[in-house]
Coordinates of C-alpha atoms in Angstrom, one line a residue:
M7 CA -86.7 63.7 95.3
S8 CA -84.6 62.4 92.4
L9 CA -84.7 58.7 91.7
S10 CA -81.5 58.6 89.7
L11 CA -80.0 57.6 93.0
D12 CA -79.4 54.1 94.2
T13 CA -79.8 50.8 92.4
K14 CA -80.1 48.8 95.7
P15 CA -83.4 48.2 97.5
G16 CA -83.4 49.6 101.0
P17 CA -85.1 52.4 102.9
L18 CA -85.6 54.1 99.6
V19 CA -88.2 51.5 98.6
L20 CA -91.0 52.9 100.8
G21 CA -90.5 56.4 99.4
V22 CA -90.5 55.1 95.9
V23 CA -93.7 53.3 96.4
A24 CA -95.4 56.3 98.0
V25 CA -94.3 58.5 95.1
L26 CA -95.3 55.9 92.6
L27 CA -98.8 55.6 94.0
F28 CA -99.2 59.3 94.0
A29 CA -97.9 59.6 90.4
V30 CA -100.2 56.8 89.2
A31 CA -103.1 58.6 90.7
A32 CA -102.1 61.9 89.2
A33 CA -101.6 60.6 85.7
T34 CA -104.4 61.5 83.4
A35 CA -105.6 58.6 81.2
Q36 CA -107.6 60.3 78.5
N37 CA -109.9 58.0 76.6
V38 CA -108.1 56.8 73.5
P39 CA -110.6 55.2 71.0
A40 CA -109.4 51.7 70.1
K41 CA -110.3 52.3 66.5
G42 CA -107.9 55.2 66.4
I43 CA -105.0 52.8 66.7
S44 CA -104.5 50.5 63.8
H45 CA -104.2 46.7 64.3
P46 CA -100.6 45.6 64.2
K47 CA -99.5 45.2 60.6
F48 CA -96.7 42.6 60.3
S49 CA -94.8 42.5 57.0
A50 CA -91.4 41.8 55.5
A51 CA -89.1 44.3 53.9
V52 CA -89.8 44.8 50.3
A53 CA -86.1 44.4 49.5
S54 CA -82.9 43.3 51.3
D55 CA -79.3 42.5 50.4
L56 CA -75.7 42.6 51.5
S57 CA -73.7 45.6 50.2
L58 CA -70.1 45.8 49.2
P59 CA -67.9 47.3 52.0
L60 CA -68.7 50.9 52.5
R61 CA -65.1 51.8 52.2
S62 CA -65.4 50.5 48.6
L63 CA -68.8 52.1 47.9
A64 CA -68.0 55.6 49.2
P65 CA -65.0 56.4 47.0
A66 CA -66.8 55.1 43.9
M67 CA -69.6 57.7 44.4
L68 CA -68.5 60.6 42.2
P69 CA -69.8 64.2 42.9
R70 CA -73.3 64.6 41.4
F71 CA -72.6 67.9 39.6
S72 CA -70.1 69.6 37.4
S73 CA -68.8 72.7 39.2
T74 CA -69.1 76.0 37.4
G75 CA -67.7 78.0 40.1
V76 CA -71.0 79.8 40.5
A77 CA -72.4 80.2 44.0
A78 CA -75.4 77.9 44.5
P79 CA -78.5 78.5 46.6
E80 CA -79.3 76.8 49.9
F81 CA -82.3 74.5 49.8
E82 CA -84.6 73.5 52.6
I83 CA -84.3 69.8 52.9
R84 CA -87.8 69.3 54.2
A85 CA -90.6 71.8 54.5
E86 CA -92.0 70.7 57.8
R87 CA -95.7 70.8 58.1
G88 CA -97.6 72.0 61.1
P89 CA -100.0 74.7 62.3
V90 CA -98.9 78.4 62.5
V91 CA -99.4 79.6 66.1
R92 CA -99.4 83.2 67.3
D93 CA -97.8 83.9 70.6
K94 CA -100.2 85.1 73.3
G95 CA -97.6 86.3 75.7
Y96 CA -95.2 84.7 78.2
S97 CA -96.6 82.3 80.7
R98 CA -94.5 81.3 83.6
D99 CA -92.1 78.3 83.7
G100 CA -92.8 76.2 86.7
A101 CA -89.5 74.4 86.7
L102 CA -87.1 77.3 85.9
Q103 CA -83.8 77.0 87.7
R104 CA -83.4 80.4 89.3
T105 CA -80.4 79.7 91.6
P106 CA -76.9 79.9 90.1
A107 CA -75.2 76.5 89.9
S108 CA -72.6 77.4 92.5
A109 CA -75.3 78.1 95.1
Q110 CA -76.8 74.6 94.5
L111 CA -73.5 73.1 95.6
R112 CA -73.5 75.1 99.0
G113 CA -71.0 77.7 97.9
A114 CA -68.7 75.4 95.9
A115 CA -67.5 76.7 92.5
P116 CA -69.1 75.1 89.5
T117 CA -67.2 72.0 88.5
I118 CA -68.1 71.4 84.9
P119 CA -65.1 69.8 83.2
A120 CA -63.5 71.1 80.0
P121 CA -63.9 68.9 76.9
L122 CA -61.6 66.0 76.6
V123 CA -61.6 66.1 72.8
T124 CA -63.4 68.3 70.2
F125 CA -63.0 68.1 66.4
E126 CA -64.6 69.3 63.3
G127 CA -67.5 67.2 61.9
L128 CA -69.4 67.4 58.6
S129 CA -70.4 70.8 57.1
N130 CA -72.6 72.2 54.4
Q131 CA -69.5 72.7 52.3
D132 CA -69.5 69.0 51.9
N133 CA -72.9 69.2 50.3
F134 CA -71.7 71.8 48.0
N135 CA -68.7 69.7 47.0
I136 CA -70.9 66.7 46.3
F137 CA -74.2 68.1 45.1
G138 CA -73.3 71.6 43.9
G139 CA -75.7 73.2 46.4
R140 CA -76.3 73.5 50.1
V141 CA -79.2 72.4 52.3
N142 CA -80.8 73.4 55.6
P143 CA -81.4 72.2 58.3
P144 CA -78.5 69.9 58.9
D145 CA -80.1 67.3 61.3
P146 CA -76.8 66.6 63.0
N147 CA -76.4 63.4 65.0
A148 CA -73.7 60.8 65.7
A149 CA -73.2 57.4 67.3
V150 CA -70.3 56.1 69.3
G151 CA -68.8 52.6 69.3
P152 CA -65.8 51.1 71.0
N153 CA -63.4 52.6 68.5
H154 CA -65.4 54.7 66.1
I155 CA -67.7 57.6 65.7
V156 CA -70.2 57.8 62.8
E157 CA -71.8 61.1 62.0
M158 CA -74.8 61.7 59.7
V159 CA -76.2 65.0 58.6
N160 CA -78.3 66.2 55.7
L161 CA -77.0 64.8 53.3
T162 CA -73.6 63.2 54.1
V163 CA -71.8 60.7 56.3
G164 CA -68.4 60.5 58.0
V165 CA -66.6 57.9 60.0
Y166 CA -63.9 59.0 62.5
D167 CA -61.7 57.5 65.2
K168 CA -62.0 58.9 68.7
Q169 CA -59.2 61.4 68.2
G170 CA -61.2 63.0 65.4
T171 CA -59.3 61.6 62.4
M172 CA -61.7 61.1 59.5
L173 CA -61.4 57.5 58.4
L174 CA -64.0 57.6 55.6
G175 CA -65.9 60.4 54.0
P176 CA -67.5 62.8 53.7
F177 CA -69.7 60.9 51.3
D178 CA -73.2 61.0 50.0
I179 CA -75.7 59.0 52.1
G180 CA -77.0 57.4 48.9
A181 CA -73.5 55.9 48.4
L182 CA -74.5 53.3 51.0
W183 CA -77.4 52.2 48.8
Q184 CA -75.6 51.8 45.4
G185 CA -77.1 48.8 43.5
F186 CA -80.0 48.3 45.9
A187 CA -83.2 47.0 44.5
V188 CA -85.2 50.1 45.8
D189 CA -83.4 52.8 43.9
D190 CA -85.2 55.5 45.9
C191 CA -82.8 54.8 48.8
T192 CA -79.9 56.1 46.7
D193 CA -81.5 59.6 46.6
P194 CA -80.2 62.5 48.7
S195 CA -83.4 62.5 50.8
G196 CA -82.2 63.0 54.4
D197 CA -83.6 63.1 57.9
P198 CA -80.8 60.5 58.8
V199 CA -80.3 58.8 62.1
V200 CA -77.3 56.7 63.1
L201 CA -77.2 54.4 66.1
Y202 CA -74.7 52.0 67.6
D203 CA -76.1 48.7 69.1
R204 CA -73.6 47.7 71.8
F205 CA -75.4 44.4 72.4
A206 CA -75.0 43.2 68.8
D207 CA -71.9 45.3 68.0
R208 CA -73.7 46.7 64.9
W209 CA -74.3 50.1 63.4
L210 CA -77.6 51.3 62.1
L211 CA -77.7 54.0 59.4
S212 CA -81.0 55.3 58.0
Q213 CA -82.8 57.8 55.8
F214 CA -86.3 58.1 54.3
T215 CA -87.2 58.4 50.7
T216 CA -88.9 61.4 49.0
R217 CA -89.8 60.6 45.4
G218 CA -93.4 60.3 46.4
L219 CA -93.5 64.0 47.3
G220 CA -93.3 64.8 43.6
D221 CA -95.4 62.0 42.4
P222 CA -98.4 60.8 44.5
T223 CA -98.4 57.4 42.7
L224 CA -95.1 56.5 44.2
P225 CA -94.6 54.9 47.6
F226 CA -92.3 56.0 50.4
Y227 CA -89.8 53.8 52.2
N228 CA -87.7 53.8 55.4
C229 CA -84.2 52.7 54.3
V230 CA -82.3 50.9 57.1
A231 CA -78.8 49.5 56.9
I232 CA -77.2 47.3 59.6
S233 CA -73.5 46.7 59.6
A234 CA -72.5 43.1 59.0
T235 CA -69.8 43.4 61.6
G236 CA -68.7 46.0 64.2
D237 CA -66.7 47.8 61.5
P238 CA -68.7 50.8 60.3
T239 CA -66.6 51.0 57.1
G240 CA -67.5 47.4 56.2
A241 CA -70.4 45.7 54.5
Y242 CA -74.1 46.4 55.4
F243 CA -77.3 44.4 55.4
R244 CA -79.7 46.7 53.6
Y245 CA -83.5 46.8 54.0
A246 CA -86.4 48.9 52.7
F247 CA -89.7 49.0 54.6
P248 CA -92.7 50.6 53.0
T249 CA -94.9 53.1 54.8
T250 CA -98.3 52.4 53.1
E251 CA -101.2 53.0 55.4
P252 CA -104.3 52.7 55.7
G253 CA -106.3 51.6 52.6
G254 CA -103.2 51.5 50.5
V255 CA -102.5 55.3 50.8
F256 CA -98.9 56.3 50.5
F257 CA -97.9 58.2 53.7
F258 CA -94.8 60.3 53.9
P259 CA -92.8 59.3 57.0
D260 CA -91.6 62.7 58.2
Y261 CA -89.1 63.2 61.1
P262 CA -88.2 59.5 61.6
K263 CA -86.5 58.6 64.9
Y264 CA -84.9 55.3 65.6
S265 CA -83.8 53.5 68.8
V266 CA -82.2 50.3 69.9
W267 CA -84.2 47.9 72.2
R268 CA -83.7 44.4 73.4
D269 CA -85.1 42.4 70.5
S270 CA -86.1 45.2 68.1
Y271 CA -85.0 48.3 66.4
V272 CA -87.7 50.9 66.9
L273 CA -88.8 53.6 64.5
T274 CA -91.4 56.3 64.9
S275 CA -92.4 58.8 62.2
R276 CA -94.8 61.7 61.7
D277 CA -96.9 60.6 58.8
F278 CA -98.7 62.8 56.2
G279 CA -101.1 61.5 53.5
P280 CA -101.7 63.1 50.2
T281 CA -104.4 65.5 51.4
V282 CA -105.3 66.1 55.1
E283 CA -104.4 62.7 56.6
Y284 CA -102.1 62.8 59.6
G285 CA -100.9 60.5 62.3
I286 CA -98.0 58.9 64.1
S287 CA -96.5 55.6 63.1
A288 CA -94.7 53.3 65.5
Y289 CA -92.6 50.4 64.1
A290 CA -90.6 47.6 65.5
L291 CA -88.1 45.9 63.3
E292 CA -87.0 42.3 63.9
K293 CA -83.4 42.8 65.1
S294 CA -82.3 39.1 65.4
K295 CA -82.8 38.6 61.7
M296 CA -81.6 42.0 60.5
I297 CA -78.2 41.6 62.2
T298 CA -77.7 38.4 60.2
G299 CA -79.0 39.7 56.9
D300 CA -82.0 37.4 56.9
P301 CA -84.4 38.5 54.0
T302 CA -87.4 37.3 56.0
A303 CA -86.8 40.0 58.7
R304 CA -90.2 41.3 59.7
S305 CA -91.5 44.7 60.8
V306 CA -94.7 45.5 62.7
K307 CA -96.4 48.9 62.4
F308 CA -99.1 50.7 64.3
F309 CA -100.7 53.9 62.9
I310 CA -102.3 56.4 65.4
D311 CA -104.9 58.3 63.5
S312 CA -105.2 62.0 64.5
A313 CA -108.7 62.0 63.0
V314 CA -109.8 59.7 65.8
V315 CA -107.2 60.0 68.7
P316 CA -107.0 63.4 70.3
V317 CA -104.1 65.1 68.5
N318 CA -102.6 66.4 71.8
L319 CA -101.8 62.8 72.8
I320 CA -99.5 62.4 69.8
G321 CA -98.6 66.0 69.0
D322 CA -95.8 66.3 66.4
G323 CA -94.1 63.1 67.2
L324 CA -93.2 60.4 69.8
L325 CA -89.7 59.5 70.7
P326 CA -88.8 55.8 71.2
A327 CA -86.6 54.7 74.1
D328 CA -82.9 54.1 73.2
I329 CA -80.8 51.9 75.5
D330 CA -77.7 53.3 77.1
G331 CA -75.5 51.1 79.4
P332 CA -74.8 47.4 79.5
R333 CA -78.1 46.3 81.2
L334 CA -81.0 45.2 79.0
P335 CA -84.6 45.7 80.0
S336 CA -86.5 42.5 80.9
R337 CA -87.8 40.3 78.1
F338 CA -91.4 41.4 78.7
A339 CA -90.7 45.1 79.2
P340 CA -92.6 47.3 76.7
I341 CA -90.8 49.9 74.7
P342 CA -91.7 53.4 76.0
L343 CA -92.6 56.1 73.5
V344 CA -92.8 59.6 74.9
G345 CA -94.4 62.8 73.6
T346 CA -95.2 66.3 75.1
Q347 CA -98.2 68.6 75.2
D348 CA -98.7 72.3 76.0
D349 CA -102.1 73.6 77.1
G350 CA -101.1 76.9 75.4
F351 CA -100.8 75.3 72.0
V352 CA -103.6 74.7 69.5
Y353 CA -103.9 71.0 69.9
G354 CA -106.4 71.2 72.8
A355 CA -104.3 69.9 75.6
P356 CA -106.0 70.3 79.0
N357 CA -102.7 70.7 80.8
D358 CA -98.9 70.6 80.3
A359 CA -97.8 67.0 80.4
L360 CA -95.7 64.2 79.0
N361 CA -97.7 61.5 77.1
I362 CA -96.4 58.0 77.4
W363 CA -97.2 55.0 75.2
D364 CA -96.0 51.4 75.5
L365 CA -95.1 49.4 72.4
F366 CA -94.8 45.7 73.0
V367 CA -93.6 43.0 70.6
L368 CA -92.8 39.3 70.8
W369 CA -91.0 38.0 67.8
K370 CA -92.4 34.4 67.7
A371 CA -93.3 32.2 64.8
T372 CA -96.7 33.7 65.3
P373 CA -95.7 37.2 66.5
F374 CA -97.6 39.4 68.9
A375 CA -97.6 43.2 69.2
S376 CA -99.6 45.8 71.0
L377 CA -99.6 49.6 71.5
T378 CA -101.1 51.0 74.7
F379 CA -101.5 54.6 75.9
R380 CA -100.2 54.8 79.5
G381 CA -101.4 58.3 80.2
S382 CA -100.7 62.0 80.3
F383 CA -98.3 62.7 83.2
P384 CA -98.6 66.3 84.4
V385 CA -95.4 68.4 84.5
A386 CA -94.6 71.9 85.8
P387 CA -96.1 74.6 83.5
F388 CA -94.1 75.5 80.4
D389 CA -94.6 77.8 77.4
S390 CA -93.7 76.3 74.1
V391 CA -95.1 79.1 71.9
F392 CA -92.2 81.5 71.6
P393 CA -92.8 85.1 70.3
C394 CA -91.3 84.3 66.8
G395 CA -91.9 86.8 64.1
V396 CA -93.7 89.2 66.5
V397 CA -90.4 90.1 68.1
A398 CA -88.6 90.0 64.8
G399 CA -91.0 92.5 63.2
T400 CA -92.1 90.0 60.5
A401 CA -95.2 87.9 60.0
P402 CA -95.4 85.4 62.8
D403 CA -94.5 82.1 61.2
G404 CA -93.2 80.2 64.2
R405 CA -89.6 80.1 62.8
D406 CA -88.1 83.5 62.9
C407 CA -87.3 83.5 66.6
L408 CA -83.8 84.0 68.0
P409 CA -81.7 87.1 67.0
E410 CA -78.0 86.8 66.0
P411 CA -75.2 89.4 66.2
G412 CA -75.3 91.7 63.3
I413 CA -78.5 90.4 61.8
T414 CA -81.1 93.1 61.6
D415 CA -83.6 91.3 59.2
G416 CA -86.0 89.5 61.6
G417 CA -86.8 87.1 58.8
R418 CA -83.3 85.6 59.3
F419 CA -83.6 84.9 63.0
L420 CA -83.2 81.3 64.1
D421 CA -85.9 78.7 64.8
T422 CA -86.2 77.5 68.4
L423 CA -88.3 74.5 67.3
S424 CA -90.2 74.9 70.6
I425 CA -93.7 75.0 69.0
R426 CA -93.3 71.5 67.6
Q427 CA -95.1 69.4 70.2
R428 CA -92.5 66.7 70.7
P429 CA -89.4 66.2 72.8
T430 CA -86.0 66.4 71.0
F431 CA -83.8 63.4 70.3
R432 CA -82.9 61.2 72.2
L433 CA -85.2 59.5 74.7
A434 CA -82.2 57.9 76.5
Y435 CA -83.0 54.8 78.6
R436 CA -81.0 53.3 81.4
N437 CA -81.7 50.2 83.5
F438 CA -80.5 50.7 87.1
G439 CA -81.9 47.3 88.2
F440 CA -84.4 48.4 90.8
F441 CA -85.8 51.0 88.5
E442 CA -85.4 52.3 84.9
S443 CA -84.7 55.9 84.0
L444 CA -85.6 57.8 80.8
V445 CA -84.3 61.3 80.1
T446 CA -85.3 63.7 77.3
N447 CA -85.8 67.5 76.8
Q448 CA -87.6 70.2 74.8
S449 CA -87.1 73.8 74.0
V450 CA -89.3 76.3 75.8
E451 CA -89.7 80.0 76.4
A452 CA -88.0 79.9 79.8
R453 CA -88.0 83.6 80.5
P454 CA -89.9 86.4 78.7
G455 CA -88.5 86.3 75.1
V456 CA -85.6 84.0 76.1
S457 CA -85.3 80.3 75.1
G458 CA -84.3 77.6 77.5
V459 CA -84.1 73.9 77.7
R460 CA -86.7 71.9 79.8
W461 CA -85.3 68.5 80.7
Y462 CA -87.1 65.5 82.3
E463 CA -86.2 62.3 84.1
I464 CA -89.0 59.7 83.9
V465 CA -88.8 56.6 86.2
R466 CA -90.4 53.3 85.4
I467 CA -90.8 50.5 88.0
L468 CA -91.9 46.9 87.4
D469 CA -91.9 47.5 83.7
H470 CA -95.2 49.3 83.6
F471 CA -95.5 52.1 86.2
Y472 CA -94.2 55.5 85.3
F473 CA -93.8 58.9 87.0
V474 CA -91.9 62.1 86.4
A475 CA -89.1 61.9 88.9
Q476 CA -87.6 65.3 88.3
Q477 CA -87.6 68.1 85.8
G478 CA -85.9 71.5 85.3
T479 CA -85.6 74.4 82.9
F480 CA -82.0 75.5 82.3
A481 CA -81.9 79.2 81.3
P482 CA -79.4 81.3 83.3
A483 CA -80.4 84.9 83.6
D484 CA -77.7 86.2 81.1
G485 CA -79.9 86.9 78.0
V486 CA -78.4 84.0 76.1
H487 CA -80.8 81.7 74.3
R488 CA -80.3 78.0 74.9
W489 CA -82.2 75.5 72.8
M490 CA -82.0 72.4 70.6
G491 CA -80.8 70.2 73.4
S492 CA -80.0 66.5 73.8
V493 CA -79.5 64.8 77.2
A494 CA -78.2 61.4 78.5
M495 CA -77.0 59.7 81.7
D496 CA -73.8 57.9 82.5
R497 CA -73.4 54.7 84.4
N498 CA -73.5 56.4 87.8
G499 CA -76.6 58.4 87.1
N500 CA -74.9 61.7 86.3
M501 CA -76.7 63.7 83.6
A502 CA -75.3 65.8 80.8
L503 CA -77.3 68.2 78.6
G504 CA -75.9 69.7 75.4
Y505 CA -77.5 72.6 73.4
S506 CA -77.1 75.5 71.0
V507 CA -76.5 79.1 72.2
V508 CA -77.0 82.5 70.6
N509 CA -78.0 86.1 71.4
G510 CA -78.4 89.2 69.3
V511 CA -75.4 91.0 70.7
D512 CA -72.2 89.1 71.1
V513 CA -72.9 85.3 71.2
F514 CA -72.9 83.8 67.7
P515 CA -74.4 80.3 67.2
G516 CA -72.3 78.0 69.3
I517 CA -72.4 74.7 71.3
R518 CA -72.3 74.4 75.1
Y519 CA -73.2 71.8 77.7
T520 CA -74.1 71.5 81.4
G521 CA -74.6 68.7 83.9
R522 CA -75.6 67.4 87.3
R523 CA -74.2 64.8 89.6
R524 CA -76.2 61.9 90.9
F525 CA -77.0 63.2 94.3
D526 CA -77.3 66.9 93.5
P527 CA -80.6 68.7 94.3
P528 CA -83.3 67.5 92.0
G529 CA -84.4 69.6 89.1
K530 CA -81.1 71.5 88.9
M531 CA -78.1 71.4 86.5
T532 CA -75.6 72.2 89.2
L533 CA -72.2 72.0 87.5
G534 CA -72.1 75.2 85.6
E535 CA -71.6 75.5 81.8
G536 CA -68.9 74.1 79.5
T537 CA -68.2 75.0 75.8
I538 CA -67.6 72.7 72.9
I539 CA -67.0 75.6 70.6
N540 CA -67.9 79.3 70.4
G541 CA -69.5 80.5 67.1
T542 CA -67.9 83.3 65.2
G543 CA -70.4 83.7 62.4
A544 CA -74.2 84.0 61.8
Q545 CA -76.7 82.1 59.7
V546 CA -78.3 84.4 57.1
T547 CA -80.8 82.1 55.3
T548 CA -84.4 83.1 55.3
N549 CA -85.9 79.7 56.1
S550 CA -84.6 80.1 59.7
R551 CA -84.2 76.4 60.2
W552 CA -81.9 75.1 62.9
G553 CA -81.2 71.6 64.0
D554 CA -83.8 69.9 63.7
Y555 CA -82.1 67.6 66.2
T556 CA -78.7 66.9 67.9
S557 CA -77.4 63.9 69.8
M558 CA -75.8 63.4 73.2
N559 CA -74.3 59.9 73.4
I560 CA -72.5 57.8 76.0
D561 CA -69.4 56.0 75.1
P562 CA -69.8 52.2 75.4
A563 CA -66.1 51.7 76.1
D564 CA -66.4 53.2 79.6
D565 CA -70.1 54.2 80.0
C566 CA -68.8 57.5 81.5
T567 CA -67.7 59.6 78.6
F568 CA -70.3 61.8 76.8
W569 CA -70.1 62.7 73.2
Y570 CA -72.1 65.6 71.9
T571 CA -72.8 66.6 68.2
N572 CA -74.4 69.9 67.1
E573 CA -74.1 72.6 64.5
Y574 CA -72.5 76.1 64.7
Y575 CA -71.1 78.9 62.4
Q576 CA -67.6 80.2 61.9
V577 CA -68.4 82.6 59.0
T578 CA -71.3 84.9 58.3
G579 CA -72.6 84.7 54.8
I580 CA -73.2 87.7 52.5
I581 CA -76.9 88.3 52.2
G582 CA -78.1 88.1 48.6
V583 CA -75.0 86.5 47.3
N584 CA -74.4 83.3 49.1
T585 CA -74.5 81.8 52.5
A586 CA -71.6 80.5 54.5
P587 CA -71.8 76.9 55.4
W588 CA -73.1 75.6 58.7
Q589 CA -70.6 73.4 60.4
T590 CA -70.8 70.6 63.0
R591 CA -68.6 69.9 66.0
I592 CA -68.2 66.7 67.9
G593 CA -66.9 66.9 71.5
S594 CA -66.4 64.7 74.5
F595 CA -66.3 65.2 78.3
R596 CA -66.8 63.3 81.5
L597 CA -68.6 64.5 84.6
P598 CA -67.2 64.2 88.1
G599 CA -68.2 61.2 90.0
C600 CA -68.5 58.7 87.2
R601 CA -66.5 55.6 88.2
K602 CA -65.6 53.0 85.6
E603 CA -66.6 49.4 86.2
H604 CA -63.7 47.4 87.7

């Protein structure tokens, strides 16, 4: 039974309660030592100010190199740490969608709509033009407001109207931080996230700092900019929050992910110390003060120490819930953080599950905050350890996974990112009144040697009680790899899933999407498959990086239109000479059955 159904109490209530009681009983609450979670650490930003308008800052930022016309190498923007895992063979996927979409609709033809608009986004050529070199992976994501789209990638930003006209950019992310007291924020560091807060009509742009990677005596910061108005080309209130933890050690805040909540902006990161220290940090930032530029805006931070808390319960990251739609959660509703675990991975998980944590904050004169582990919620079996490297004929490094047309060197195959034990951006939240829904996804080995996308809908009732309402793995039996997804719901509960596609024969890296309607059979993407753009070239870099994340967003103007941002290739590079630039594409579509509010 899917609970993305009806927002009105009625006969559904008894069924919901029965499912809820069963789910609560089924959830596994592993013992989490209290000492493994730090006490809440409240602090103020180390620096804050109001910038000049971005439309003034960006043109003033000159290219950071003098072009010689010589082809430049492509650099890995962030060498992601984590264990190397050898594939032990395919284990079944318990939620694989085996019936074609048309059969799910009782003989009706698939009805996935064509895109409404698609246009070219930022590319790695922009990095070459600004920095004199290229970077990988791109980390493409975008946010959508009433009139604008803002895209961020490694290492640039662009502002567009909804017809795809670029209004500002491409410009270096560091341009936003010119003249800021924490000079580290002006560096081309990356891992950017951009969000639109519909409740405050503000834009959030972010990146971390990296100077401490080369000098262990230097701190790291999360650099966060909040637009002073609803105009993303205008001025920004700029903040720098330090990541020091515990005992004054400087921790690198890898893979930061942000979200919008009722009274907070939320941030999670995957933290590494100077030697073997590792854990997950969860922050809340005081939104009411940040949107007015108050320099006393506070943050609160929790650090979950992997040396004490079982590492399977935090994995390689937790995603914070990001609000879609016009309805806020209740004032006392905690902020969900969700992770994933695979019993076939090396972190010691006893079963395949979603791990849910609750972050709670009250921004009072004397603030209060807590972080609580809600439990491991079992899901249908999945296999996150893809046969990377083994199939490629190279040393298994967990990255060289998916073949591309014309690429015979297995060391240049693409990364599925399936072995990283975390769901992929975003954890999209929607309040339907009677219940709340959260949707997210991860890449898995859906069929033997074939990547697919496992997606989930989690339901919460009464602010505290969770269960997995439905789940499915989308991987049609056509030999095409689908991975690096992002998922969201519209106002009527229709769900859209976007992802990358490739195979080793005739499908170059491209961008597609699928969807389901509100009352369709649970666990199924029923509407067939649409295409944002077909790729016509292959990536030839040897670091194999892809993604590391994409974004499916819902348009606040109608709460029906989806906007998806991902990477693809038009041109194949020449191995040993230079690489063709990755590109990004932004596309919109609307699923059948979404009705605008009258």
